[in-house]
Amino acid sequence: MDRFARWFVIMKHCLPALASVIGIAMLWSEQATALKFVHSHLMLLGWVSMMIYGVGYHILPRFMGRPLFSQKMGDVQFWLANGGLVVMLLGYTLNVYQPNTGLVGMTVAAGVAELVSVFLFFYNMLKTMLPASAS
């Protein structure tokens, strides 16, 4: 298994654990219910997406009988996906409790990093699975 595919699967275990702690906090304290966005994004981007990325990077090239188009792109995508998620949720959380337009900008920029990571995965998988064009 490629190292970043393994990293995605490892993160897939860590991030939902944090989401579960936030979920319990939301049950415990009404103030913590403001973190529904954080909880849901940790579950969707931290659990579901990380698992899709990890399994996709591991299995799809093998199904196609080809090497992954770009290992480097997979590395970049890993750091963008995880860094973007952490910064996005940290910025959002801080902004909930201490509203600040700078934090909104940071949250949006991190969300854009998440979007770029999705496109990198999509492009890397397409280039891996589609036949090379005849030149």
PDB file of C-alpha atoms in Angstrom:
ATOM      1  CA  MET A   1       0.000   0.000   0.000  1.00  0.00           C
ATOM      2  CA  ASP A   2       1.326   3.456  -0.883  1.00  0.00           C
ATOM      3  CA  ARG A   3       2.323   5.459   2.155  1.00  0.00           C
ATOM      4  CA  PHE A   4      -0.254   8.201   1.567  1.00  0.00           C
ATOM      5  CA  ALA A   5      -3.019   5.620   0.986  1.00  0.00           C
ATOM      6  CA  ARG A   6      -2.081   4.176   4.376  1.00  0.00           C
ATOM      7  CA  TRP A   7      -2.037   7.694   5.871  1.00  0.00           C
ATOM      8  CA  PHE A   8      -5.549   8.341   4.563  1.00  0.00           C
ATOM      9  CA  VAL A   9      -6.805   5.134   6.171  1.00  0.00           C
ATOM     10  CA  ILE A  10      -5.053   6.006   9.463  1.00  0.00           C
ATOM     11  CA  MET A  11      -6.623   9.491   9.450  1.00  0.00           C
ATOM     12  CA  LYS A  12      -9.962   7.846   8.704  1.00  0.00           C
ATOM     13  CA  HIS A  13      -9.705   6.303  12.177  1.00  0.00           C
ATOM     14  CA  CYS A  14      -8.449   9.388  14.057  1.00  0.00           C
ATOM     15  CA  LEU A  15     -10.819  12.082  12.809  1.00  0.00           C
ATOM     16  CA  PRO A  16     -14.106  10.270  13.593  1.00  0.00           C
ATOM     17  CA  ALA A  17     -12.804   9.673  17.118  1.00  0.00           C
ATOM     18  CA  LEU A  18     -12.571  13.437  17.530  1.00  0.00           C
ATOM     19  CA  ALA A  19     -16.022  13.818  15.943  1.00  0.00           C
ATOM     20  CA  SER A  20     -17.404  11.354  18.474  1.00  0.00           C
ATOM     21  CA  VAL A  21     -16.000  13.387  21.367  1.00  0.00           C
ATOM     22  CA  ILE A  22     -17.622  16.520  19.913  1.00  0.00           C
ATOM     23  CA  GLY A  23     -20.883  14.598  19.469  1.00  0.00           C
ATOM     24  CA  ILE A  24     -20.888  13.629  23.152  1.00  0.00           C
ATOM     25  CA  ALA A  25     -20.061  17.235  24.090  1.00  0.00           C
ATOM     26  CA  MET A  26     -23.069  18.385  22.059  1.00  0.00           C
ATOM     27  CA  LEU A  27     -25.271  16.056  24.100  1.00  0.00           C
ATOM     28  CA  TRP A  28     -23.734  17.309  27.318  1.00  0.00           C
ATOM     29  CA  SER A  29     -23.816  21.056  26.677  1.00  0.00           C
ATOM     30  CA  GLU A  30     -26.244  23.180  24.734  1.00  0.00           C
ATOM     31  CA  GLN A  31     -23.418  25.623  23.901  1.00  0.00           C
ATOM     32  CA  ALA A  32     -21.540  22.841  22.139  1.00  0.00           C
ATOM     33  CA  THR A  33     -24.406  22.341  19.678  1.00  0.00           C
ATOM     34  CA  ALA A  34     -22.893  25.282  17.775  1.00  0.00           C
ATOM     35  CA  LEU A  35     -20.275  22.725  16.670  1.00  0.00           C
ATOM     36  CA  LYS A  36     -22.672  20.659  14.524  1.00  0.00           C
ATOM     37  CA  PHE A  37     -20.785  21.859  11.435  1.00  0.00           C
ATOM     38  CA  VAL A  38     -17.493  20.666  12.922  1.00  0.00           C
ATOM     39  CA  HIS A  39     -18.951  17.320  13.977  1.00  0.00           C
ATOM     40  CA  SER A  40     -20.554  16.639  10.591  1.00  0.00           C
ATOM     41  CA  HIS A  41     -17.486  17.694   8.603  1.00  0.00           C
ATOM     42  CA  LEU A  42     -15.199  15.546  10.718  1.00  0.00           C
ATOM     43  CA  MET A  43     -17.468  12.610   9.962  1.00  0.00           C
ATOM     44  CA  LEU A  44     -17.966  13.323   6.254  1.00  0.00           C
ATOM     45  CA  LEU A  45     -14.563  14.685   5.267  1.00  0.00           C
ATOM     46  CA  GLY A  46     -12.624  12.982   8.052  1.00  0.00           C
ATOM     47  CA  TRP A  47     -14.171   9.549   7.902  1.00  0.00           C
ATOM     48  CA  VAL A  48     -15.976   9.007   4.624  1.00  0.00           C
ATOM     49  CA  SER A  49     -13.691  10.998   2.317  1.00  0.00           C
ATOM     50  CA  MET A  50     -10.442   9.779   3.890  1.00  0.00           C
ATOM     51  CA  MET A  51     -11.602   6.185   3.510  1.00  0.00           C
ATOM     52  CA  ILE A  52     -12.607   6.764  -0.107  1.00  0.00           C
ATOM     53  CA  TYR A  53      -9.235   8.373  -0.847  1.00  0.00           C
ATOM     54  CA  GLY A  54      -7.239   5.638   0.890  1.00  0.00           C
ATOM     55  CA  VAL A  55      -9.122   2.748  -0.673  1.00  0.00           C
ATOM     56  CA  GLY A  56      -9.282   4.489  -4.054  1.00  0.00           C
ATOM     57  CA  TYR A  57      -5.536   5.060  -4.171  1.00  0.00           C
ATOM     58  CA  HIS A  58      -4.894   1.476  -3.146  1.00  0.00           C
ATOM     59  CA  ILE A  59      -7.437  -0.412  -5.235  1.00  0.00           C
ATOM     60  CA  LEU A  60      -8.203   1.521  -8.431  1.00  0.00           C
ATOM     61  CA  PRO A  61      -4.693   1.385  -9.930  1.00  0.00           C
ATOM     62  CA  ARG A  62      -4.592  -2.352  -9.202  1.00  0.00           C
ATOM     63  CA  PHE A  63      -7.976  -2.876 -10.867  1.00  0.00           C
ATOM     64  CA  MET A  64      -6.673  -1.094 -13.939  1.00  0.00           C
ATOM     65  CA  GLY A  65      -3.350  -2.940 -13.886  1.00  0.00           C
ATOM     66  CA  ARG A  66      -1.495   0.396 -14.054  1.00  0.00           C
ATOM     67  CA  PRO A  67       0.632   2.403 -11.686  1.00  0.00           C
ATOM     68  CA  LEU A  68      -0.864   5.478 -10.097  1.00  0.00           C
ATOM     69  CA  PHE A  69      -0.517   8.465 -12.410  1.00  0.00           C
ATOM     70  CA  SER A  70       1.239  10.640  -9.812  1.00  0.00           C
ATOM     71  CA  GLN A  71       2.513   9.663  -6.380  1.00  0.00           C
ATOM     72  CA  LYS A  72       3.543  13.281  -5.810  1.00  0.00           C
ATOM     73  CA  MET A  73      -0.026  14.451  -6.522  1.00  0.00           C
ATOM     74  CA  GLY A  74      -1.276  11.893  -3.985  1.00  0.00           C
ATOM     75  CA  ASP A  75       1.111  13.282  -1.365  1.00  0.00           C
ATOM     76  CA  VAL A  76       0.002  16.855  -2.058  1.00  0.00           C
ATOM     77  CA  GLN A  77      -3.633  15.790  -1.971  1.00  0.00           C
ATOM     78  CA  PHE A  78      -3.146  14.096   1.415  1.00  0.00           C
ATOM     79  CA  TRP A  79      -1.696  17.231   2.994  1.00  0.00           C
ATOM     80  CA  LEU A  80      -4.273  19.533   1.392  1.00  0.00           C
ATOM     81  CA  ALA A  81      -7.192  17.310   2.469  1.00  0.00           C
ATOM     82  CA  ASN A  82      -6.021  16.920   6.055  1.00  0.00           C
ATOM     83  CA  GLY A  83      -4.524  20.360   6.550  1.00  0.00           C
ATOM     84  CA  GLY A  84      -7.518  22.005   4.925  1.00  0.00           C
ATOM     85  CA  LEU A  85      -9.912  20.080   7.146  1.00  0.00           C
ATOM     86  CA  VAL A  86      -8.066  20.904  10.367  1.00  0.00           C
ATOM     87  CA  VAL A  87      -7.665  24.599   9.528  1.00  0.00           C
ATOM     88  CA  MET A  88     -11.257  24.891   8.275  1.00  0.00           C
ATOM     89  CA  LEU A  89     -12.718  23.388  11.434  1.00  0.00           C
ATOM     90  CA  LEU A  90     -10.363  25.242  13.751  1.00  0.00           C
ATOM     91  CA  GLY A  91     -11.203  28.556  12.063  1.00  0.00           C
ATOM     92  CA  TYR A  92     -14.911  27.779  12.202  1.00  0.00           C
ATOM     93  CA  THR A  93     -14.769  26.796  15.881  1.00  0.00           C
ATOM     94  CA  LEU A  94     -12.796  29.876  16.896  1.00  0.00           C
ATOM     95  CA  ASN A  95     -15.185  32.077  14.906  1.00  0.00           C
ATOM     96  CA  VAL A  96     -18.218  30.567  16.658  1.00  0.00           C
ATOM     97  CA  TYR A  97     -16.922  31.615  20.058  1.00  0.00           C
ATOM     98  CA  GLN A  98     -14.989  34.788  19.063  1.00  0.00           C
ATOM     99  CA  PRO A  99     -16.445  36.139  15.787  1.00  0.00           C
ATOM    100  CA  ASN A 100     -13.788  37.661  13.555  1.00  0.00           C
ATOM    101  CA  THR A 101     -13.765  38.296   9.800  1.00  0.00           C
ATOM    102  CA  GLY A 102     -10.173  37.053   9.608  1.00  0.00           C
ATOM    103  CA  LEU A 103     -11.305  33.683  10.906  1.00  0.00           C
ATOM    104  CA  VAL A 104     -14.064  33.573   8.295  1.00  0.00           C
ATOM    105  CA  GLY A 105     -11.454  34.194   5.587  1.00  0.00           C
ATOM    106  CA  MET A 106      -9.209  31.483   7.016  1.00  0.00           C
ATOM    107  CA  THR A 107     -12.143  29.050   7.098  1.00  0.00           C
ATOM    108  CA  VAL A 108     -13.085  29.814   3.499  1.00  0.00           C
ATOM    109  CA  ALA A 109      -9.464  29.500   2.305  1.00  0.00           C
ATOM    110  CA  ALA A 110      -9.189  26.122   4.026  1.00  0.00           C
ATOM    111  CA  GLY A 111     -12.466  25.070   2.404  1.00  0.00           C
ATOM    112  CA  VAL A 112     -10.958  25.975  -0.971  1.00  0.00           C
ATOM    113  CA  ALA A 113      -7.944  23.798  -0.100  1.00  0.00           C
ATOM    114  CA  GLU A 114     -10.399  20.949   0.548  1.00  0.00           C
ATOM    115  CA  LEU A 115     -11.989  21.549  -2.842  1.00  0.00           C
ATOM    116  CA  VAL A 116      -8.591  21.525  -4.561  1.00  0.00           C
ATOM    117  CA  SER A 117      -7.768  18.241  -2.829  1.00  0.00           C
ATOM    118  CA  VAL A 118     -10.982  16.695  -4.193  1.00  0.00           C
ATOM    119  CA  PHE A 119     -10.053  17.808  -7.716  1.00  0.00           C
ATOM    120  CA  LEU A 120      -6.499  16.436  -7.318  1.00  0.00           C
ATOM    121  CA  PHE A 121      -7.916  13.049  -6.335  1.00  0.00           C
ATOM    122  CA  PHE A 122     -10.376  13.120  -9.225  1.00  0.00           C
ATOM    123  CA  TYR A 123      -7.664  14.088 -11.735  1.00  0.00           C
ATOM    124  CA  ASN A 124      -5.154  11.542 -10.410  1.00  0.00           C
ATOM    125  CA  MET A 125      -7.731   8.760 -10.598  1.00  0.00           C
ATOM    126  CA  LEU A 126      -8.897   9.745 -14.090  1.00  0.00           C
ATOM    127  CA  LYS A 127      -5.336   9.851 -15.400  1.00  0.00           C
ATOM    128  CA  THR A 128      -4.688   6.480 -13.780  1.00  0.00           C
ATOM    129  CA  MET A 129      -7.814   4.778 -15.124  1.00  0.00           C
ATOM    130  CA  LEU A 130      -8.270   6.271 -18.583  1.00  0.00           C
ATOM    131  CA  PRO A 131      -6.089   4.998 -21.422  1.00  0.00           C
ATOM    132  CA  ALA A 132      -3.324   7.308 -22.585  1.00  0.00           C
ATOM    133  CA  SER A 133      -4.264   9.168 -25.732  1.00  0.00           C
ATOM    134  CA  ALA A 134      -2.435   8.144 -28.881  1.00  0.00           C
ATOM    135  CA  SER A 135       0.029  10.841 -29.920  1.00  0.00           C
TER     136      SER A 135
END
